[in-house]
Amino acid sequence: MNAPCAIGTKGAVTTGSEQRVPIHLKLTLTIKEAAEYSNIGINKIDTMLKQPNCPFVLYVGTRKLVKRREFEEYIRRELTI
């Protein structure tokens, strides 16, 4: 059975002792979160992040994160991906 959830201050969701920030408030997203948020497949997002000069990729060591605002803007601008 899942632990009860509560909305904390500033929109954070708490489950037990864990506090999660809603996706729409995060600065960066994992590839999985970006896929869920945009309804674009994980493989497609990973391919997009590998493109030279991708405007929404952020490298943290070898890990790739998606800059949420830049990703949203990119999707708004593009007709096809």
mmCIF file of N, CA and C in Angstrom:
data_model
loop_
_atom_site.group_PDB
_atom_site.id
_atom_site.type_symbol
_atom_site.label_atom_id
_atom_site.label_comp_id
_atom_site.label_asym_id
_atom_site.label_seq_id
_atom_site.Cartn_x
_atom_site.Cartn_y
_atom_site.Cartn_z
ATOM 1 N N MET A 1 0.847 -1.171 0.000
ATOM 2 C CA MET A 1 0.000 0.000 0.000
ATOM 3 C C MET A 1 0.893 1.235 0.000
ATOM 4 N N ASN A 2 0.530 2.238 -0.764
ATOM 5 C CA ASN A 2 1.309 3.472 -0.856
ATOM 6 C C ASN A 2 1.116 4.334 0.376
ATOM 7 N N ALA A 3 2.186 5.057 0.736
ATOM 8 C CA ALA A 3 2.112 5.989 1.863
ATOM 9 C C ALA A 3 1.249 7.175 1.478
ATOM 10 N N PRO A 4 0.525 7.760 2.417
ATOM 11 C CA PRO A 4 -0.290 8.927 2.097
ATOM 12 C C PRO A 4 0.586 10.091 1.651
ATOM 13 N N CYS A 5 0.064 10.865 0.720
ATOM 14 C CA CYS A 5 0.787 12.030 0.187
ATOM 15 C C CYS A 5 0.157 13.306 0.717
ATOM 16 N N ALA A 6 0.974 14.327 0.817
ATOM 17 C CA ALA A 6 0.486 15.647 1.208
ATOM 18 C C ALA A 6 1.235 16.685 0.399
ATOM 19 N N ILE A 7 0.570 17.780 0.104
ATOM 20 C CA ILE A 7 1.216 18.888 -0.591
ATOM 21 C C ILE A 7 1.803 19.805 0.467
ATOM 22 N N GLY A 8 3.125 20.009 0.391
ATOM 23 C CA GLY A 8 3.800 20.871 1.353
ATOM 24 C C GLY A 8 3.876 22.295 0.840
ATOM 25 N N THR A 9 4.733 23.074 1.451
ATOM 26 C CA THR A 9 4.914 24.458 1.033
ATOM 27 C C THR A 9 5.541 24.509 -0.349
ATOM 28 N N LYS A 10 5.184 25.498 -1.120
ATOM 29 C CA LYS A 10 5.708 25.736 -2.462
ATOM 30 C C LYS A 10 5.428 24.589 -3.422
ATOM 31 N N GLY A 11 4.390 23.799 -3.173
ATOM 32 C CA GLY A 11 3.968 22.778 -4.110
ATOM 33 C C GLY A 11 4.713 21.462 -4.031
ATOM 34 N N ALA A 12 5.620 21.279 -3.091
ATOM 35 C CA ALA A 12 6.359 20.027 -2.974
ATOM 36 C C ALA A 12 5.431 18.939 -2.447
ATOM 37 N N VAL A 13 5.579 17.736 -2.973
ATOM 38 C CA VAL A 13 4.769 16.605 -2.549
ATOM 39 C C VAL A 13 5.587 15.773 -1.577
ATOM 40 N N THR A 14 4.997 15.431 -0.445
ATOM 41 C CA THR A 14 5.701 14.611 0.532
ATOM 42 C C THR A 14 5.035 13.254 0.630
ATOM 43 N N THR A 15 5.850 12.212 0.665
ATOM 44 C CA THR A 15 5.372 10.860 0.927
ATOM 45 C C THR A 15 6.223 10.326 2.061
ATOM 46 N N GLY A 16 5.643 10.211 3.226
ATOM 47 C CA GLY A 16 6.416 9.801 4.388
ATOM 48 C C GLY A 16 7.458 10.858 4.709
ATOM 49 N N SER A 17 8.742 10.456 4.740
ATOM 50 C CA SER A 17 9.816 11.410 5.037
ATOM 51 C C SER A 17 10.438 11.983 3.766
ATOM 52 N N GLU A 18 10.008 11.503 2.597
ATOM 53 C CA GLU A 18 10.572 11.960 1.321
ATOM 54 C C GLU A 18 9.779 13.140 0.767
ATOM 55 N N GLN A 19 10.484 14.139 0.234
ATOM 56 C CA GLN A 19 9.824 15.294 -0.365
ATOM 57 C C GLN A 19 10.236 15.373 -1.831
ATOM 58 N N ARG A 20 9.243 15.379 -2.747
ATOM 59 C CA ARG A 20 9.511 15.427 -4.181
ATOM 60 C C ARG A 20 8.997 16.736 -4.748
ATOM 61 N N VAL A 21 9.767 17.313 -5.649
ATOM 62 C CA VAL A 21 9.375 18.543 -6.326
ATOM 63 C C VAL A 21 8.591 18.145 -7.574
ATOM 64 N N PRO A 22 7.416 18.735 -7.815
ATOM 65 C CA PRO A 22 6.665 18.422 -9.030
ATOM 66 C C PRO A 22 7.492 18.743 -10.281
ATOM 67 N N ILE A 23 7.318 17.939 -11.324
ATOM 68 C CA ILE A 23 8.105 18.094 -12.553
ATOM 69 C C ILE A 23 8.023 19.511 -13.100
ATOM 70 N N HIS A 24 6.847 20.120 -13.080
ATOM 71 C CA HIS A 24 6.703 21.453 -13.683
ATOM 72 C C HIS A 24 7.439 22.550 -12.908
ATOM 73 N N LEU A 25 7.972 22.232 -11.725
ATOM 74 C CA LEU A 25 8.740 23.203 -10.940
ATOM 75 C C LEU A 25 10.246 22.947 -10.977
ATOM 76 N N LYS A 26 10.662 21.815 -11.528
ATOM 77 C CA LYS A 26 12.086 21.476 -11.564
ATOM 78 C C LYS A 26 12.818 22.283 -12.623
ATOM 79 N N LEU A 27 14.070 22.599 -12.363
ATOM 80 C CA LEU A 27 14.918 23.272 -13.353
ATOM 81 C C LEU A 27 15.430 22.288 -14.384
ATOM 82 N N THR A 28 15.808 21.094 -13.928
ATOM 83 C CA THR A 28 16.294 20.059 -14.838
ATOM 84 C C THR A 28 15.507 18.778 -14.624
ATOM 85 N N LEU A 29 15.439 17.984 -15.688
ATOM 86 C CA LEU A 29 14.719 16.716 -15.656
ATOM 87 C C LEU A 29 15.649 15.596 -16.079
ATOM 88 N N THR A 30 15.397 14.399 -15.570
ATOM 89 C CA THR A 30 16.082 13.230 -16.111
ATOM 90 C C THR A 30 15.459 12.931 -17.473
ATOM 91 N N ILE A 31 16.098 12.068 -18.240
ATOM 92 C CA ILE A 31 15.537 11.706 -19.544
ATOM 93 C C ILE A 31 14.166 11.060 -19.353
ATOM 94 N N LYS A 32 14.037 10.217 -18.340
ATOM 95 C CA LYS A 32 12.749 9.558 -18.070
ATOM 96 C C LYS A 32 11.667 10.582 -17.719
ATOM 97 N N GLU A 33 12.001 11.552 -16.866
ATOM 98 C CA GLU A 33 11.033 12.591 -16.499
ATOM 99 C C GLU A 33 10.642 13.424 -17.718
ATOM 100 N N ALA A 34 11.631 13.767 -18.560
ATOM 101 C CA ALA A 34 11.347 14.552 -19.767
ATOM 102 C C ALA A 34 10.428 13.778 -20.704
ATOM 103 N N ALA A 35 10.619 12.472 -20.790
ATOM 104 C CA ALA A 35 9.765 11.636 -21.636
ATOM 105 C C ALA A 35 8.330 11.618 -21.104
ATOM 106 N N GLU A 36 8.180 11.454 -19.808
ATOM 107 C CA GLU A 36 6.845 11.457 -19.199
ATOM 108 C C GLU A 36 6.178 12.819 -19.348
ATOM 109 N N TYR A 37 6.940 13.869 -19.151
ATOM 110 C CA TYR A 37 6.436 15.247 -19.201
ATOM 111 C C TYR A 37 5.971 15.633 -20.603
ATOM 112 N N SER A 38 6.715 15.187 -21.623
ATOM 113 C CA SER A 38 6.451 15.629 -22.998
ATOM 114 C C SER A 38 5.717 14.606 -23.851
ATOM 115 N N ASN A 39 5.614 13.377 -23.366
ATOM 116 C CA ASN A 39 5.032 12.285 -24.143
ATOM 117 C C ASN A 39 5.872 11.980 -25.390
ATOM 118 N N ILE A 40 7.177 12.209 -25.290
ATOM 119 C CA ILE A 40 8.148 11.855 -26.324
ATOM 120 C C ILE A 40 8.955 10.697 -25.756
ATOM 121 N N GLY A 41 9.279 9.722 -26.580
ATOM 122 C CA GLY A 41 9.989 8.536 -26.118
ATOM 123 C C GLY A 41 11.377 8.818 -25.566
ATOM 124 N N ILE A 42 11.810 7.946 -24.668
ATOM 125 C CA ILE A 42 13.131 8.059 -24.045
ATOM 126 C C ILE A 42 14.230 8.025 -25.098
ATOM 127 N N ASN A 43 14.135 7.101 -26.051
ATOM 128 C CA ASN A 43 15.172 6.984 -27.080
ATOM 129 C C ASN A 43 15.244 8.237 -27.940
ATOM 130 N N LYS A 44 14.103 8.814 -28.276
ATOM 131 C CA LYS A 44 14.084 10.033 -29.092
ATOM 132 C C LYS A 44 14.721 11.192 -28.326
ATOM 133 N N ILE A 45 14.390 11.344 -27.062
ATOM 134 C CA ILE A 45 14.984 12.421 -26.260
ATOM 135 C C ILE A 45 16.492 12.220 -26.145
ATOM 136 N N ASP A 46 16.924 10.979 -25.915
ATOM 137 C CA ASP A 46 18.359 10.702 -25.827
ATOM 138 C C ASP A 46 19.058 11.058 -27.138
ATOM 139 N N THR A 47 18.448 10.737 -28.270
ATOM 140 C CA THR A 47 19.003 11.097 -29.581
ATOM 141 C C THR A 47 19.088 12.609 -29.730
ATOM 142 N N MET A 48 18.060 13.318 -29.311
ATOM 143 C CA MET A 48 18.049 14.781 -29.394
ATOM 144 C C MET A 48 19.168 15.382 -28.545
ATOM 145 N N LEU A 49 19.405 14.811 -27.359
ATOM 146 C CA LEU A 49 20.437 15.322 -26.457
ATOM 147 C C LEU A 49 21.843 15.120 -27.017
ATOM 148 N N LYS A 50 22.008 14.134 -27.885
ATOM 149 C CA LYS A 50 23.318 13.843 -28.479
ATOM 150 C C LYS A 50 23.651 14.752 -29.658
ATOM 151 N N GLN A 51 22.685 15.521 -30.133
ATOM 152 C CA GLN A 51 22.926 16.414 -31.267
ATOM 153 C C GLN A 51 23.880 17.540 -30.867
ATOM 154 N N PRO A 52 24.776 17.935 -31.799
ATOM 155 C CA PRO A 52 25.677 19.052 -31.490
ATOM 156 C C PRO A 52 24.876 20.327 -31.197
ATOM 157 N N ASN A 53 25.310 21.065 -30.232
ATOM 158 C CA ASN A 53 24.670 22.333 -29.853
ATOM 159 C C ASN A 53 23.215 22.182 -29.414
ATOM 160 N N CYS A 54 22.862 21.054 -28.830
ATOM 161 C CA CYS A 54 21.505 20.875 -28.300
ATOM 162 C C CYS A 54 21.280 21.940 -27.230
ATOM 163 N N PRO A 55 20.227 22.769 -27.365
ATOM 164 C CA PRO A 55 20.041 23.899 -26.452
ATOM 165 C C PRO A 55 19.542 23.519 -25.055
ATOM 166 N N PHE A 56 19.116 22.273 -24.868
ATOM 167 C CA PHE A 56 18.518 21.921 -23.580
ATOM 168 C C PHE A 56 19.232 20.793 -22.837
ATOM 169 N N VAL A 57 20.452 20.447 -23.255
ATOM 170 C CA VAL A 57 21.203 19.417 -22.540
ATOM 171 C C VAL A 57 22.111 20.059 -21.491
ATOM 172 N N LEU A 58 22.210 19.409 -20.338
ATOM 173 C CA LEU A 58 23.124 19.822 -19.275
ATOM 174 C C LEU A 58 23.873 18.568 -18.831
ATOM 175 N N TYR A 59 25.196 18.599 -18.963
ATOM 176 C CA TYR A 59 26.014 17.468 -18.534
ATOM 177 C C TYR A 59 26.448 17.673 -17.089
ATOM 178 N N VAL A 60 26.199 16.671 -16.268
ATOM 179 C CA VAL A 60 26.682 16.648 -14.891
ATOM 180 C C VAL A 60 27.576 15.410 -14.819
ATOM 181 N N GLY A 61 28.870 15.636 -15.024
ATOM 182 C CA GLY A 61 29.783 14.510 -15.206
ATOM 183 C C GLY A 61 29.429 13.841 -16.524
ATOM 184 N N THR A 62 29.131 12.552 -16.483
ATOM 185 C CA THR A 62 28.712 11.837 -17.697
ATOM 186 C C THR A 62 27.194 11.753 -17.810
ATOM 187 N N ARG A 63 26.496 12.228 -16.812
ATOM 188 C CA ARG A 63 25.029 12.175 -16.794
ATOM 189 C C ARG A 63 24.444 13.325 -17.599
ATOM 190 N N LYS A 64 23.421 13.015 -18.403
ATOM 191 C CA LYS A 64 22.744 14.042 -19.195
ATOM 192 C C LYS A 64 21.420 14.393 -18.529
ATOM 193 N N LEU A 65 21.203 15.686 -18.323
ATOM 194 C CA LEU A 65 19.931 16.179 -17.813
ATOM 195 C C LEU A 65 19.314 17.107 -18.847
ATOM 196 N N VAL A 66 18.012 17.299 -18.743
ATOM 197 C CA VAL A 66 17.269 18.148 -19.673
ATOM 198 C C VAL A 66 16.892 19.435 -18.958
ATOM 199 N N LYS A 67 17.288 20.574 -19.520
ATOM 200 C CA LYS A 67 16.878 21.875 -18.988
ATOM 201 C C LYS A 67 15.409 22.064 -19.376
ATOM 202 N N ARG A 68 14.538 22.045 -18.369
ATOM 203 C CA ARG A 68 13.096 22.009 -18.620
ATOM 204 C C ARG A 68 12.598 23.188 -19.444
ATOM 205 N N ARG A 69 12.933 24.410 -19.083
ATOM 206 C CA ARG A 69 12.410 25.586 -19.796
ATOM 207 C C ARG A 69 12.878 25.616 -21.246
ATOM 208 N N GLU A 70 14.163 25.332 -21.471
ATOM 209 C CA GLU A 70 14.700 25.322 -22.828
ATOM 210 C C GLU A 70 14.063 24.206 -23.652
ATOM 211 N N PHE A 71 13.812 23.058 -23.002
ATOM 212 C CA PHE A 71 13.154 21.930 -23.658
ATOM 213 C C PHE A 71 11.732 22.310 -24.070
ATOM 214 N N GLU A 72 10.993 22.955 -23.169
ATOM 215 C CA GLU A 72 9.635 23.408 -23.487
ATOM 216 C C GLU A 72 9.651 24.370 -24.668
ATOM 217 N N GLU A 73 10.574 25.319 -24.652
ATOM 218 C CA GLU A 73 10.671 26.306 -25.735
ATOM 219 C C GLU A 73 11.010 25.632 -27.062
ATOM 220 N N TYR A 74 11.921 24.678 -27.023
ATOM 221 C CA TYR A 74 12.302 23.942 -28.228
ATOM 222 C C TYR A 74 11.076 23.235 -28.820
ATOM 223 N N ILE A 75 10.304 22.585 -27.984
ATOM 224 C CA ILE A 75 9.109 21.868 -28.450
ATOM 225 C C ILE A 75 8.086 22.844 -29.025
ATOM 226 N N ARG A 76 7.924 24.004 -28.406
ATOM 227 C CA ARG A 76 6.986 25.012 -28.921
ATOM 228 C C ARG A 76 7.386 25.503 -30.314
ATOM 229 N N ARG A 77 8.704 25.675 -30.534
ATOM 230 C CA ARG A 77 9.217 26.216 -31.799
ATOM 231 C C ARG A 77 9.174 25.221 -32.953
ATOM 232 N N GLU A 78 9.468 23.967 -32.662
ATOM 233 C CA GLU A 78 9.646 22.968 -33.717
ATOM 234 C C GLU A 78 8.309 22.427 -34.218
ATOM 235 N N LEU A 79 8.260 22.173 -35.519
ATOM 236 C CA LEU A 79 7.080 21.548 -36.111
ATOM 237 C C LEU A 79 7.206 20.032 -36.117
ATOM 238 N N THR A 80 8.425 19.545 -36.289
ATOM 239 C CA THR A 80 8.691 18.103 -36.258
ATOM 240 C C THR A 80 9.964 17.854 -35.464
ATOM 241 N N ILE A 81 10.022 16.681 -34.856
ATOM 242 C CA ILE A 81 11.252 16.282 -34.161
ATOM 243 C C ILE A 81 11.564 14.846 -34.516
#
